[in-house]
mmCIF file of N, CA and C in Angstrom:
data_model
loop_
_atom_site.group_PDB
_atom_site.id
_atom_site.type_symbol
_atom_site.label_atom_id
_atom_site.label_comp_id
_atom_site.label_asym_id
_atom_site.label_seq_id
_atom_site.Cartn_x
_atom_site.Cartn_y
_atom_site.Cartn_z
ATOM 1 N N UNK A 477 161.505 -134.566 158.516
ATOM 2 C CA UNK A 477 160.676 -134.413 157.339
ATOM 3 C C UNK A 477 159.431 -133.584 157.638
ATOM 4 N N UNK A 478 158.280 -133.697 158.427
ATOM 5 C CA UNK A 478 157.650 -133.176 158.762
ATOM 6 C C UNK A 478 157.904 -131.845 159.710
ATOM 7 N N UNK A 479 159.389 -131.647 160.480
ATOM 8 C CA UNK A 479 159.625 -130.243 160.572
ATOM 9 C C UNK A 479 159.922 -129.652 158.756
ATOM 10 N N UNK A 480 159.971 -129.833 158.326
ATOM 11 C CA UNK A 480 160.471 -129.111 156.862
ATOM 12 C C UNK A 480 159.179 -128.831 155.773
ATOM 13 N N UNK A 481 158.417 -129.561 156.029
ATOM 14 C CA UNK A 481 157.290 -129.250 155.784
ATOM 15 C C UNK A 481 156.478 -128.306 156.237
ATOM 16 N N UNK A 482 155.932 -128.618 157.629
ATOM 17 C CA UNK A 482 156.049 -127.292 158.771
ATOM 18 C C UNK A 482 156.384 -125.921 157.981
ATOM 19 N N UNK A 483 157.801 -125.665 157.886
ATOM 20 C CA UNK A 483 158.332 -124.614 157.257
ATOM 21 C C UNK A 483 158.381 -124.059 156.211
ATOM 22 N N UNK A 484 157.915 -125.049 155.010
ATOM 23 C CA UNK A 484 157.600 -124.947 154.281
ATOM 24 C C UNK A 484 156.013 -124.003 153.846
ATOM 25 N N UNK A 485 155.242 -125.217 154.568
ATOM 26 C CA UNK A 485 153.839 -124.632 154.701
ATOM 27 C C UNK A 485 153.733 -122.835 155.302
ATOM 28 N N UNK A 486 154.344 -122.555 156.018
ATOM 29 C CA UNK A 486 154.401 -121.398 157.108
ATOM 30 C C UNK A 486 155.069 -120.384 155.912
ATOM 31 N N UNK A 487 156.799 -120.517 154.851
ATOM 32 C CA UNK A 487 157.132 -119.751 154.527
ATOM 33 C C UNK A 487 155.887 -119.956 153.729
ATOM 34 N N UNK A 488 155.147 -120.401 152.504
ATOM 35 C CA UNK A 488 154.197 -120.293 151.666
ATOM 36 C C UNK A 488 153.202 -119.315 152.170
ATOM 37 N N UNK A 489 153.163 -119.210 153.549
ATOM 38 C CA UNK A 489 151.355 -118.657 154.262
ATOM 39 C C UNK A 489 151.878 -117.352 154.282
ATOM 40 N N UNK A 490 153.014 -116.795 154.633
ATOM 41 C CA UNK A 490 153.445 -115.523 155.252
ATOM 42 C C UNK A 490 153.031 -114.782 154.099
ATOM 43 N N UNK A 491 153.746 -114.612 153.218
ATOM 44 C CA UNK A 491 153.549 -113.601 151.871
ATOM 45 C C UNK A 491 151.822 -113.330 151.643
ATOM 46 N N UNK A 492 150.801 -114.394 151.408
ATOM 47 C CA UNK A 492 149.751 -114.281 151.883
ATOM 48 C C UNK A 492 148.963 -113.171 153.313
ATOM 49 N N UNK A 493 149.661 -113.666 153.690
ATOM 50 C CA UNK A 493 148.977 -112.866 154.918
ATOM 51 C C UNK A 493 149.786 -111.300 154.998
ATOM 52 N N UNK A 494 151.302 -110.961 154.393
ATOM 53 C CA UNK A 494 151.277 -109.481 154.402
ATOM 54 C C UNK A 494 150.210 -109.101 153.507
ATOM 55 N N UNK A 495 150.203 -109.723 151.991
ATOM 56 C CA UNK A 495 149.413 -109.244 151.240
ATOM 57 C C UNK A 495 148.017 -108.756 151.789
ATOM 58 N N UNK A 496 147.477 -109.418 152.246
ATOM 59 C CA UNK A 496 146.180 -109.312 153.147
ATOM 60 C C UNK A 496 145.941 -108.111 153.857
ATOM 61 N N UNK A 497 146.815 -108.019 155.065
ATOM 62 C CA UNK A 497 147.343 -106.670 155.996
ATOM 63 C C UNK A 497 147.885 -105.781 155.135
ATOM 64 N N UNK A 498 148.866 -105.717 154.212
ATOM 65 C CA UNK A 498 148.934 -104.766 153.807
ATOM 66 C C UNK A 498 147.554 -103.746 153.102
ATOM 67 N N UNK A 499 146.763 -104.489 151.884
ATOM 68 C CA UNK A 499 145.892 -104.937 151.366
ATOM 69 C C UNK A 499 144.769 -104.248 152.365
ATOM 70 N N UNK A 500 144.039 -104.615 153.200
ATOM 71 C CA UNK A 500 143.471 -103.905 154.551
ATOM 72 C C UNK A 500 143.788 -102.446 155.505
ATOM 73 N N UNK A 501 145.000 -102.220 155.180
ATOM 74 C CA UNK A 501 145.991 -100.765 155.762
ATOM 75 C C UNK A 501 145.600 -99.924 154.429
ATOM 76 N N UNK A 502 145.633 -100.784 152.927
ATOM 77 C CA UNK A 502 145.742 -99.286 152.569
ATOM 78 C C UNK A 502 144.763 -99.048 152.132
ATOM 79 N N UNK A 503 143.269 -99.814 151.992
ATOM 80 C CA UNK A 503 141.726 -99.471 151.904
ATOM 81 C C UNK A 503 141.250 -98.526 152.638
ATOM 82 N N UNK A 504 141.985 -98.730 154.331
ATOM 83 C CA UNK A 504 141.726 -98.203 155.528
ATOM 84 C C UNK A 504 141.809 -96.248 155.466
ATOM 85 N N UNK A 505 143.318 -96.573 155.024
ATOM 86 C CA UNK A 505 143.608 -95.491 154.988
ATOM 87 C C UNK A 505 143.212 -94.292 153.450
ATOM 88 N N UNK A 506 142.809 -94.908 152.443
ATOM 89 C CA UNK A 506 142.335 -94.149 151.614
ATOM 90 C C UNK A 506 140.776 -94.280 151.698
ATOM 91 N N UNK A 507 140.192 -94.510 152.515
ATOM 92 C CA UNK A 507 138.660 -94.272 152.777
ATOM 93 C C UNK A 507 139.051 -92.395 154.010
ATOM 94 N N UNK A 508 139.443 -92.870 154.778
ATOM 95 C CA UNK A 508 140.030 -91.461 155.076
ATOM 96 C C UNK A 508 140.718 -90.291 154.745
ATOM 97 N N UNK A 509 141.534 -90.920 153.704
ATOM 98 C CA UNK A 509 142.296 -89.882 152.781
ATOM 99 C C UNK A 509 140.968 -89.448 151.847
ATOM 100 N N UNK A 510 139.641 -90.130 151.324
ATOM 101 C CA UNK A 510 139.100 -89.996 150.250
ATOM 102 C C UNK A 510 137.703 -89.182 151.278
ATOM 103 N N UNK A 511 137.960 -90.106 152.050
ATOM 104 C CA UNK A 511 136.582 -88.937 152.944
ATOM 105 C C UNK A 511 135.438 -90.052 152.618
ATOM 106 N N UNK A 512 135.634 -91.410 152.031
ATOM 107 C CA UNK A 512 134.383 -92.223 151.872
ATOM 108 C C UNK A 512 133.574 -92.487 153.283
ATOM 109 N N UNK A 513 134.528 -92.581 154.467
ATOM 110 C CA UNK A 513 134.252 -93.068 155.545
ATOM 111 C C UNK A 513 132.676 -91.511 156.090
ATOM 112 N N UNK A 514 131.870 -91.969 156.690
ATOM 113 C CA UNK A 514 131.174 -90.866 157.174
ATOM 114 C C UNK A 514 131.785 -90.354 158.513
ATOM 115 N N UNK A 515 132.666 -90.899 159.051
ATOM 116 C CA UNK A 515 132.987 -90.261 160.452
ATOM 117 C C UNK A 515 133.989 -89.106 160.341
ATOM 118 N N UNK A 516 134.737 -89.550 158.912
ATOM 119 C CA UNK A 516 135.700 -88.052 158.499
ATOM 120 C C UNK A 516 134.974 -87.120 157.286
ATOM 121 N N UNK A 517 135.048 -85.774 157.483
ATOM 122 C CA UNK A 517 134.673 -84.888 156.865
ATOM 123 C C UNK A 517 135.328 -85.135 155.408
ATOM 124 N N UNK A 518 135.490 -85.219 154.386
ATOM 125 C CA UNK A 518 135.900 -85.088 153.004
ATOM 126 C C UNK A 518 136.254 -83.378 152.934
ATOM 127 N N UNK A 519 137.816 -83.356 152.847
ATOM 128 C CA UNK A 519 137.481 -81.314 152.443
ATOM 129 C C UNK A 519 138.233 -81.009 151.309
ATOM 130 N N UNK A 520 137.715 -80.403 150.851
ATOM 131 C CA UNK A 520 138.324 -79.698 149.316
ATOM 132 C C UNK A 520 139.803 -79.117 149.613
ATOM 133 N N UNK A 521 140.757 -79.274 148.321
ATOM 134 C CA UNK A 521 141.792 -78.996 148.555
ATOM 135 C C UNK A 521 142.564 -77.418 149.397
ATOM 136 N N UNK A 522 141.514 -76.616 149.160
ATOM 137 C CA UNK A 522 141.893 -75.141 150.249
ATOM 138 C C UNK A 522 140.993 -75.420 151.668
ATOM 139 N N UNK A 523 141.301 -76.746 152.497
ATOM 140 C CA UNK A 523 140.651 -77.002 153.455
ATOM 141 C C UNK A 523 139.373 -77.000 153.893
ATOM 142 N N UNK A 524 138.367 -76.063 152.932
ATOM 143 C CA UNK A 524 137.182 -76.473 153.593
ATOM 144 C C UNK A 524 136.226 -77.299 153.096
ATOM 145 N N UNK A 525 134.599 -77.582 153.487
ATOM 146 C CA UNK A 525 134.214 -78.571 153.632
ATOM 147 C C UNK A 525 132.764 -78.260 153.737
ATOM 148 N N UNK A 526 132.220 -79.007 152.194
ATOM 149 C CA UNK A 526 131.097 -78.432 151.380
ATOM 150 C C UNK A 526 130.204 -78.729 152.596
ATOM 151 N N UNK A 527 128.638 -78.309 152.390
ATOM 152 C CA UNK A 527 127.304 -78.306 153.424
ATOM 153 C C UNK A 527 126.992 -79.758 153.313
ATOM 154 N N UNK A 528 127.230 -80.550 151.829
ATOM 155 C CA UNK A 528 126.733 -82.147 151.817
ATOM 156 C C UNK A 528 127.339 -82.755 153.097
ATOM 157 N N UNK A 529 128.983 -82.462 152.640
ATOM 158 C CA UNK A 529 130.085 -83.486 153.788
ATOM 159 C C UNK A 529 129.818 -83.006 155.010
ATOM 160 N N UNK A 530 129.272 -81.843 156.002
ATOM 161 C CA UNK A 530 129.227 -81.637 156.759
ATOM 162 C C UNK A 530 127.477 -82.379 157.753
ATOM 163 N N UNK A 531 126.826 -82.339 156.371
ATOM 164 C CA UNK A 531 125.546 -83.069 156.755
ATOM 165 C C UNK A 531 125.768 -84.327 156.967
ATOM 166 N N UNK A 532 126.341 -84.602 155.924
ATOM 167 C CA UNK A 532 126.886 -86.654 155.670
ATOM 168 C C UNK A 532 127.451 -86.913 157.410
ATOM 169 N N UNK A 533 128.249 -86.223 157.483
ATOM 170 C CA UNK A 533 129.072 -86.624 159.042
ATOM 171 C C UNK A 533 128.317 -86.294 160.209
ATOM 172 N N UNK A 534 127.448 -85.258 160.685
ATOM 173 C CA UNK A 534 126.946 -84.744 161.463
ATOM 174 C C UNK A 534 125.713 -86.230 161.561
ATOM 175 N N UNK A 535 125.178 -86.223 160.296
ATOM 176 C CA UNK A 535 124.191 -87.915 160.758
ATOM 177 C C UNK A 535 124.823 -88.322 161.234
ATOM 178 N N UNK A 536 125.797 -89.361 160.756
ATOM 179 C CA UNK A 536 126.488 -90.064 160.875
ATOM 180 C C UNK A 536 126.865 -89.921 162.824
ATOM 181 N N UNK A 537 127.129 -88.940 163.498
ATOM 182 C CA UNK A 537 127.452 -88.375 164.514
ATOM 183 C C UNK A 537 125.903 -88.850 165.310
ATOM 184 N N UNK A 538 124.934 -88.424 164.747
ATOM 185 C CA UNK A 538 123.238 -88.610 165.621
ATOM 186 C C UNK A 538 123.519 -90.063 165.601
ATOM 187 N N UNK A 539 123.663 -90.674 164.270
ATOM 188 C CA UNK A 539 123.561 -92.391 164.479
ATOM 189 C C UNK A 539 124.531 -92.835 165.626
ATOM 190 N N UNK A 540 125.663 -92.693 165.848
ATOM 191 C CA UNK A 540 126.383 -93.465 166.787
ATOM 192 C C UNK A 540 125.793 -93.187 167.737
ATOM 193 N N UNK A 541 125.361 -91.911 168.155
ATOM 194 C CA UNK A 541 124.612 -91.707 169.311
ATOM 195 C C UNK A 541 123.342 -92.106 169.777
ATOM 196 N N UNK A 542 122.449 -92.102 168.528
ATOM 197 C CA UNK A 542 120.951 -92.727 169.277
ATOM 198 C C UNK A 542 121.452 -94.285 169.262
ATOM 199 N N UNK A 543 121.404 -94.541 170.633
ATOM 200 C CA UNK A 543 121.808 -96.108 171.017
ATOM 201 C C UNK A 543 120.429 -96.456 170.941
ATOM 202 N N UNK A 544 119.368 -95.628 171.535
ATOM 203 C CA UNK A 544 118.045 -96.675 171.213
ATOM 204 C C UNK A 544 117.153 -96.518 170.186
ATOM 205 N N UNK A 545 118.067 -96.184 169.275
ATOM 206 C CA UNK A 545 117.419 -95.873 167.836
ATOM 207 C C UNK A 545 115.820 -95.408 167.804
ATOM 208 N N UNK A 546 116.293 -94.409 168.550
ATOM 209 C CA UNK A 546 114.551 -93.897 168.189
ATOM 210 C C UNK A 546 113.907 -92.361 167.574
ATOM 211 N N UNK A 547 115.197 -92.310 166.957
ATOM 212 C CA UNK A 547 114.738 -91.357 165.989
ATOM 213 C C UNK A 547 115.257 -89.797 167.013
ATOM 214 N N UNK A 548 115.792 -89.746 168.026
ATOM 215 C CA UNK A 548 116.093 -88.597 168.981
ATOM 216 C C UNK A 548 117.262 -89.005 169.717
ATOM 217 N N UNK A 549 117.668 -88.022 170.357
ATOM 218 C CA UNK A 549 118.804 -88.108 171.616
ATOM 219 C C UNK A 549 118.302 -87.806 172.607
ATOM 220 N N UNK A 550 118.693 -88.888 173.729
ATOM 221 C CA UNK A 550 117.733 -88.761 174.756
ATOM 222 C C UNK A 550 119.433 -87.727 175.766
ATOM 223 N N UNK A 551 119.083 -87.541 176.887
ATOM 224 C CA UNK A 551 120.117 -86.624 177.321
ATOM 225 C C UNK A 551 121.546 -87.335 177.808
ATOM 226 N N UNK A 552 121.291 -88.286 178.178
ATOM 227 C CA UNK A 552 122.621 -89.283 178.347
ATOM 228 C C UNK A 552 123.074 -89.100 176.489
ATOM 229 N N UNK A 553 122.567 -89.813 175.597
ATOM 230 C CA UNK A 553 122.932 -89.813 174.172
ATOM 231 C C UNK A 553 123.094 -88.471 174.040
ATOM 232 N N UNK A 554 122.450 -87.299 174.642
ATOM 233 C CA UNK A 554 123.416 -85.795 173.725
ATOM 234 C C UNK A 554 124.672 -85.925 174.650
ATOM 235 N N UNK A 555 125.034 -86.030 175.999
ATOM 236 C CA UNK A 555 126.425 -86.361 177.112
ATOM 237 C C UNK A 555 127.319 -86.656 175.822
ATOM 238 N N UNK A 556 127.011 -88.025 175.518
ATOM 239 C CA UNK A 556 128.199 -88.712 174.973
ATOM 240 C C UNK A 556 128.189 -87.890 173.598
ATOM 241 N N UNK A 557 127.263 -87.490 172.804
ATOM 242 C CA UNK A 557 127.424 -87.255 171.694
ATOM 243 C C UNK A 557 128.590 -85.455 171.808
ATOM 244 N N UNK A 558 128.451 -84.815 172.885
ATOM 245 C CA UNK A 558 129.213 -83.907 173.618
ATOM 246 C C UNK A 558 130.653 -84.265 174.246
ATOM 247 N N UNK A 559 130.598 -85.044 174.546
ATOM 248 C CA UNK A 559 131.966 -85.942 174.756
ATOM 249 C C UNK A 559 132.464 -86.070 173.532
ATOM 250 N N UNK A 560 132.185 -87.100 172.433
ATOM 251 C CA UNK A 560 132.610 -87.370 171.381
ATOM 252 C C UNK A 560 133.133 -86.103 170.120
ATOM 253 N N UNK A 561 132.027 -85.007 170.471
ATOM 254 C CA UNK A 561 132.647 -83.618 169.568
ATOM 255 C C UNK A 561 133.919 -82.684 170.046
ATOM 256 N N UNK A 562 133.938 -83.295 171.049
ATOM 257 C CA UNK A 562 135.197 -82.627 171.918
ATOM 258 C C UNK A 562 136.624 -83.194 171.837
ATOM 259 N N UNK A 563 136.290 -84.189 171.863
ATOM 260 C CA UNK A 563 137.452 -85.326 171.604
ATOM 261 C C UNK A 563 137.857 -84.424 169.383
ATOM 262 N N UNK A 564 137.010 -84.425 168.851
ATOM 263 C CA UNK A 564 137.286 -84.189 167.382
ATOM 264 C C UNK A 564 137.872 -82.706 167.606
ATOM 265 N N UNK A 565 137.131 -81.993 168.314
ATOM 266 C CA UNK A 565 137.668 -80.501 168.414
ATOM 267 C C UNK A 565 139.320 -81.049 168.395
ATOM 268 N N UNK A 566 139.349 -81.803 169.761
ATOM 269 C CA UNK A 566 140.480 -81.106 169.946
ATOM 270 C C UNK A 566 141.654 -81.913 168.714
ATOM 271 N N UNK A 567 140.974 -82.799 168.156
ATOM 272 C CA UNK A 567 142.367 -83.447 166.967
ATOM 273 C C UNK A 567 141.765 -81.972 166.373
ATOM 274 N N UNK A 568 140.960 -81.825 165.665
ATOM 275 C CA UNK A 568 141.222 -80.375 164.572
ATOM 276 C C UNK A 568 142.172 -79.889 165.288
ATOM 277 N N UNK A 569 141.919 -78.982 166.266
ATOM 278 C CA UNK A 569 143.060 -78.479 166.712
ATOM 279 C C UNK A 569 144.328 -78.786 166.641
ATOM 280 N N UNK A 570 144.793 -79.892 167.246
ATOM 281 C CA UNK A 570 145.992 -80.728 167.000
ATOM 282 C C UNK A 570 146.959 -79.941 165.798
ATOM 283 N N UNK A 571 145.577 -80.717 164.478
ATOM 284 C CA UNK A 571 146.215 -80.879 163.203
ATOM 285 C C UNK A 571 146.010 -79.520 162.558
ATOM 286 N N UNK A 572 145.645 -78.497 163.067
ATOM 287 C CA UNK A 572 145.118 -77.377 162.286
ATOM 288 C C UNK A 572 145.372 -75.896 162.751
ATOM 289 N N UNK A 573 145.091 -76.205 164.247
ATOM 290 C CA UNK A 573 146.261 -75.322 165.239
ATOM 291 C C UNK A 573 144.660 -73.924 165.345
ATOM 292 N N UNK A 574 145.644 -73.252 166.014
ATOM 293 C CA UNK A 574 143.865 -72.174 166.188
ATOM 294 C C UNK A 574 144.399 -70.629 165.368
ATOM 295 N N UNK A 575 144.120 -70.162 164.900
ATOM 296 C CA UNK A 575 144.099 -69.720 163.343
ATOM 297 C C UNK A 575 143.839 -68.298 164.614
ATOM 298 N N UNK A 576 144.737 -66.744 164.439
ATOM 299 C CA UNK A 576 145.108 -66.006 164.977
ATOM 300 C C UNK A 576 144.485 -64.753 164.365
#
């Protein structure tokens, strides 16, 4: 009796919890498709990518980097913030290829 319950309880929870995950995957992914997120550029449908969205992200880029929030990048924080633009180069590239 109480295994059947068990099972009971568990099939009831599952459907719940795809809903959830699913629900979470596809917020995820249309904040990136939509460009809400600041870490992805937003670009207009002939690929490029107005002066706002490029400002919006480029902060966005100083903030992760000033770890000691002080209004600058100290030279370790430009390192990583140089690390981190390189890593993006190279997905553009990836996804965009180098234009001849």
């Amino acid at each position: 009796m109480i295994q059947k319950r068990k099972m009971e309880s568990i099939i009831a929870i599952v459907p719940f919890l795809m809903a959830t995950v699913s629900f979470a995957t596809s917020a995820n992914a249309s904040e990136h498709e939509g460009g809400s997120d600041a870490s992805v550029m937003k670009r207009e449908p002939d690929g490029s990518v107005s002066k706002k969205e490029f400002m919006k992200h480029h902060e966005w880029m100083f903030d992760q980097n000033d770890k000691n929030h002080n209004a600058k990048l100290e030279p370790d924080e430009m390192r990583n913030l140089h690390k981190m633009v390189s890593k993006m180069h190279g997905r553009f590239e990836q996804e965009y290829g180098q234009k001849k």
